[in-house]
PDB file of C-alpha atoms in Angstrom:
ATOM      1  CA  MET A 871       0.000   0.000   0.000  1.00 64.00           C
ATOM      2  CA  ALA A 872       1.388   3.386  -0.979  1.00 73.00           C
ATOM      3  CA  ARG A 873       1.895   5.992   1.679  1.00 79.00           C
ATOM      4  CA  SER A 874       0.196   9.334   1.451  1.00 92.00           C
ATOM      5  CA  ARG A 875       2.313  12.465   1.256  1.00 91.00           C
ATOM      6  CA  GLU A 876       1.372  13.252   4.868  1.00 89.00           C
ATOM      7  CA  GLN A 877       2.400   9.791   6.059  1.00 91.00           C
ATOM      8  CA  THR A 878       5.715  10.130   4.254  1.00 92.00           C
ATOM      9  CA  SER A 879       6.256  13.587   5.700  1.00 92.00           C
ATOM     10  CA  ALA A 880       5.355  12.388   9.209  1.00 94.00           C
ATOM     11  CA  PHE A 881       7.759   9.449   8.895  1.00 95.00           C
ATOM     12  CA  HIS A 882      10.656  11.693   7.902  1.00 95.00           C
ATOM     13  CA  ALA A 883       9.780  14.278  10.554  1.00 95.00           C
ATOM     14  CA  ARG A 884       9.836  11.567  13.222  1.00 97.00           C
ATOM     15  CA  LEU A 885      13.115  10.153  11.971  1.00 97.00           C
ATOM     16  CA  ALA A 886      14.753  13.594  11.801  1.00 97.00           C
ATOM     17  CA  GLY A 887      13.271  14.570  15.144  1.00 97.00           C
ATOM     18  CA  TYR A 888      14.607  11.483  16.903  1.00 98.00           C
ATOM     19  CA  ALA A 889      18.008  11.997  15.283  1.00 98.00           C
ATOM     20  CA  GLY A 890      17.874  15.548  16.598  1.00 97.00           C
ATOM     21  CA  LEU A 891      17.828  14.177  20.136  1.00 98.00           C
ATOM     22  CA  ILE A 892      21.393  12.866  19.775  1.00 98.00           C
ATOM     23  CA  PRO A 893      23.031  16.202  20.767  1.00 98.00           C
ATOM     24  CA  PHE A 894      20.840  16.262  23.880  1.00 98.00           C
ATOM     25  CA  LEU A 895      21.776  12.730  24.918  1.00 98.00           C
ATOM     26  CA  VAL A 896      25.451  12.355  23.965  1.00 98.00           C
ATOM     27  CA  PRO A 897      26.565  15.103  26.391  1.00 97.00           C
ATOM     28  CA  LEU A 898      24.907  13.159  29.206  1.00 97.00           C
ATOM     29  CA  LEU A 899      26.966  10.104  28.284  1.00 97.00           C
ATOM     30  CA  VAL A 900      30.098  12.241  28.293  1.00 97.00           C
ATOM     31  CA  VAL A 901      29.204  13.631  31.732  1.00 96.00           C
ATOM     32  CA  TRP A 902      28.730  10.151  33.149  1.00 94.00           C
ATOM     33  CA  VAL A 903      31.585   8.365  31.343  1.00 96.00           C
ATOM     34  CA  GLU A 904      34.207  11.137  31.197  1.00 95.00           C
ATOM     35  CA  PRO A 905      33.335  13.571  34.015  1.00 95.00           C
ATOM     36  CA  VAL A 906      36.519  15.531  33.337  1.00 96.00           C
ATOM     37  CA  HIS A 907      34.795  16.806  30.163  1.00 97.00           C
ATOM     38  CA  ALA A 908      31.446  17.492  31.840  1.00 96.00           C
ATOM     39  CA  GLU A 909      31.654  21.281  31.657  1.00 96.00           C
ATOM     40  CA  THR A 910      32.299  21.277  27.914  1.00 97.00           C
ATOM     41  CA  ALA A 911      29.659  18.599  27.263  1.00 97.00           C
ATOM     42  CA  ILE A 912      26.999  20.569  29.108  1.00 97.00           C
ATOM     43  CA  ALA A 913      27.978  23.786  27.309  1.00 97.00           C
ATOM     44  CA  VAL A 914      27.569  21.951  23.992  1.00 97.00           C
ATOM     45  CA  GLN A 915      24.186  20.604  25.071  1.00 98.00           C
ATOM     46  CA  HIS A 916      23.026  24.077  26.108  1.00 98.00           C
ATOM     47  CA  ALA A 917      24.176  25.648  22.840  1.00 98.00           C
ATOM     48  CA  TYR A 918      22.273  22.990  20.910  1.00 98.00           C
ATOM     49  CA  ALA A 919      19.171  23.485  23.066  1.00 98.00           C
ATOM     50  CA  ALA A 920      19.255  27.211  22.289  1.00 98.00           C
ATOM     51  CA  LEU A 921      19.559  26.452  18.583  1.00 97.00           C
ATOM     52  CA  ILE A 922      16.610  24.081  18.717  1.00 98.00           C
ATOM     53  CA  LEU A 923      14.446  26.580  20.566  1.00 97.00           C
ATOM     54  CA  SER A 924      15.253  29.071  17.807  1.00 96.00           C
ATOM     55  CA  PHE A 925      14.408  26.442  15.198  1.00 95.00           C
ATOM     56  CA  LEU A 926      11.058  25.790  16.877  1.00 95.00           C
ATOM     57  CA  GLY A 927      10.316  29.493  16.772  1.00 94.00           C
ATOM     58  CA  GLY A 928      11.017  29.345  13.053  1.00 93.00           C
ATOM     59  CA  ILE A 929       8.161  26.889  12.631  1.00 91.00           C
ATOM     60  CA  TYR A 930       5.810  29.532  13.951  1.00 89.00           C
ATOM     61  CA  TRP A 931       7.404  32.206  11.768  1.00 91.00           C
ATOM     62  CA  GLY A 932       6.281  30.097   8.805  1.00 89.00           C
ATOM     63  CA  VAL A 933       2.809  29.672  10.305  1.00 87.00           C
ATOM     64  CA  ALA A 934       2.593  33.428  10.893  1.00 86.00           C
ATOM     65  CA  LEU A 935       3.595  34.241   7.332  1.00 89.00           C
ATOM     66  CA  GLU A 936       1.069  31.756   5.985  1.00 87.00           C
ATOM     67  CA  ARG A 937      -1.664  33.205   8.199  1.00 84.00           C
ATOM     68  CA  GLN A 938      -0.454  36.790   7.667  1.00 82.00           C
ATOM     69  CA  SER A 939      -0.548  37.399  11.405  1.00 78.00           C
ATOM     70  CA  GLY A 940       1.594  39.974  13.174  1.00 82.00           C
ATOM     71  CA  ARG A 941       0.850  38.417  16.587  1.00 82.00           C
ATOM     72  CA  GLU A 942       2.297  35.062  15.580  1.00 83.00           C
ATOM     73  CA  ILE A 943       5.350  36.681  14.026  1.00 88.00           C
ATOM     74  CA  TRP A 944       6.137  38.200  17.422  1.00 88.00           C
ATOM     75  CA  LEU A 945       5.444  34.878  19.159  1.00 86.00           C
ATOM     76  CA  SER A 946       7.796  33.150  16.735  1.00 91.00           C
ATOM     77  CA  VAL A 947      10.823  35.162  17.886  1.00 94.00           C
ATOM     78  CA  LEU A 948      10.206  34.603  21.595  1.00 94.00           C
ATOM     79  CA  PRO A 949      11.927  31.181  21.749  1.00 96.00           C
ATOM     80  CA  SER A 950      15.163  32.703  20.393  1.00 96.00           C
ATOM     81  CA  LEU A 951      14.942  35.654  22.735  1.00 96.00           C
ATOM     82  CA  TRP A 952      14.295  33.278  25.636  1.00 96.00           C
ATOM     83  CA  ALA A 953      17.198  30.953  24.780  1.00 97.00           C
ATOM     84  CA  TRP A 954      19.853  33.551  24.054  1.00 96.00           C
ATOM     85  CA  PRO A 955      20.356  34.840  27.636  1.00 97.00           C
ATOM     86  CA  ALA A 956      20.544  31.248  28.869  1.00 97.00           C
ATOM     87  CA  LEU A 957      23.852  30.936  27.000  1.00 95.00           C
ATOM     88  CA  LEU A 958      25.259  33.669  29.227  1.00 96.00           C
ATOM     89  CA  MET A 959      24.148  32.084  32.502  1.00 96.00           C
ATOM     90  CA  PRO A 960      25.894  29.625  34.819  1.00 96.00           C
ATOM     91  CA  PRO A 961      25.171  26.015  33.764  1.00 96.00           C
ATOM     92  CA  ALA A 962      22.508  25.217  36.377  1.00 97.00           C
ATOM     93  CA  ALA A 963      20.515  28.382  35.668  1.00 97.00           C
ATOM     94  CA  ALA A 964      20.918  27.870  31.921  1.00 98.00           C
ATOM     95  CA  ALA A 965      19.591  24.301  32.130  1.00 98.00           C
ATOM     96  CA  VAL A 966      16.510  25.452  34.020  1.00 98.00           C
ATOM     97  CA  MET A 967      15.948  28.398  31.666  1.00 98.00           C
ATOM     98  CA  LEU A 968      16.279  26.212  28.564  1.00 98.00           C
ATOM     99  CA  ALA A 969      14.068  23.459  30.019  1.00 98.00           C
ATOM    100  CA  ALA A 970      11.463  26.108  30.835  1.00 98.00           C
ATOM    101  CA  GLY A 971      11.694  27.324  27.234  1.00 98.00           C
ATOM    102  CA  PHE A 972      10.832  23.852  25.956  1.00 98.00           C
ATOM    103  CA  ALA A 973       7.970  23.631  28.455  1.00 97.00           C
ATOM    104  CA  LEU A 974       6.642  26.984  27.253  1.00 96.00           C
ATOM    105  CA  MET A 975       6.800  25.693  23.686  1.00 96.00           C
ATOM    106  CA  PHE A 976       4.276  23.040  24.738  1.00 95.00           C
ATOM    107  CA  LEU A 977       1.802  25.873  25.346  1.00 93.00           C
ATOM    108  CA  LEU A 978       2.420  27.361  21.920  1.00 91.00           C
ATOM    109  CA  ASP A 979       2.185  23.914  20.316  1.00 94.00           C
ATOM    110  CA  ARG A 980      -1.059  23.132  22.146  1.00 95.00           C
ATOM    111  CA  ASP A 981      -2.581  26.411  20.997  1.00 92.00           C
ATOM    112  CA  ALA A 982      -1.399  25.796  17.430  1.00 91.00           C
ATOM    113  CA  ARG A 983      -2.933  22.318  17.440  1.00 95.00           C
ATOM    114  CA  HIS A 984      -6.187  23.664  18.862  1.00 95.00           C
ATOM    115  CA  ARG A 985      -6.340  26.283  16.097  1.00 91.00           C
ATOM    116  CA  GLY A 986      -5.575  23.659  13.433  1.00 91.00           C
ATOM    117  CA  TRP A 987      -2.212  25.191  12.495  1.00 89.00           C
ATOM    118  CA  ILE A 988      -0.274  21.985  13.140  1.00 91.00           C
ATOM    119  CA  ARG A 989      -1.251  18.360  12.667  1.00 93.00           C
ATOM    120  CA  ASN A 990      -2.056  16.079  15.614  1.00 95.00           C
ATOM    121  CA  TRP A 991       0.831  13.735  14.754  1.00 96.00           C
ATOM    122  CA  PHE A 992       3.216  16.699  14.805  1.00 96.00           C
ATOM    123  CA  TYR A 993       1.888  17.843  18.179  1.00 97.00           C
ATOM    124  CA  ARG A 994       2.436  14.361  19.629  1.00 97.00           C
ATOM    125  CA  LEU A 995       5.945  14.293  18.156  1.00 97.00           C
ATOM    126  CA  ARG A 996       6.698  17.715  19.671  1.00 97.00           C
ATOM    127  CA  LEU A 997       5.530  16.461  23.086  1.00 97.00           C
ATOM    128  CA  THR A 998       7.847  13.472  22.871  1.00 98.00           C
ATOM    129  CA  LEU A 999      10.864  15.383  21.598  1.00 98.00           C
ATOM    130  CA  GLY A1000      10.331  18.277  23.994  1.00 98.00           C
ATOM    131  CA  SER A1001       9.987  15.915  26.951  1.00 98.00           C
ATOM    132  CA  VAL A1002      13.288  14.225  26.113  1.00 98.00           C
ATOM    133  CA  ALA A1003      14.951  17.628  25.684  1.00 98.00           C
ATOM    134  CA  ILE A1004      13.678  18.793  29.085  1.00 98.00           C
ATOM    135  CA  ALA A1005      14.678  15.556  30.789  1.00 98.00           C
ATOM    136  CA  SER A1006      18.167  15.607  29.299  1.00 98.00           C
ATOM    137  CA  LEU A1007      18.727  19.231  30.303  1.00 98.00           C
ATOM    138  CA  LEU A1008      17.630  18.496  33.866  1.00 97.00           C
ATOM    139  CA  LEU A1009      19.623  15.242  34.030  1.00 96.00           C
ATOM    140  CA  GLY A1010      22.679  17.272  33.066  1.00 94.00           C
ATOM    141  CA  LEU A1011      22.285  19.072  36.378  1.00 89.00           C
ATOM    142  CA  ALA A1012      22.796  15.778  38.211  1.00 84.00           C
ATOM    143  CA  GLY A1013      26.114  15.092  36.492  1.00 67.00           C
TER     144      GLY A1013
END
């Protein structure tokens, strides 16, 4: 049976999304296996988390342009503006700030799903990926 375009897109989004978790998880392994490199590993994880928050904001930039909505354009830049100062904070504060950013994205994603701007499968994927991102950031505090 042939897959629909949406099924194909969802498959690739899931695959790419799960691959995108690698830079959240590998630093944790480094922290636990080679603690001497923990500081660098956590800095790398935090930089990646900030990039991903910016990327997630970009999704809503596209939604805003499609919907021709000034409100959503402003919402779309908030993840970047939230993540950027975290890169200047001590590691523990940065981890909490970044984890909070991913949690706040759940609110934006929920609203977008409710309004029909994103598909249900994408919302579920975002919940999974965001939960792993939050958990990995907070587990980095324990290292």
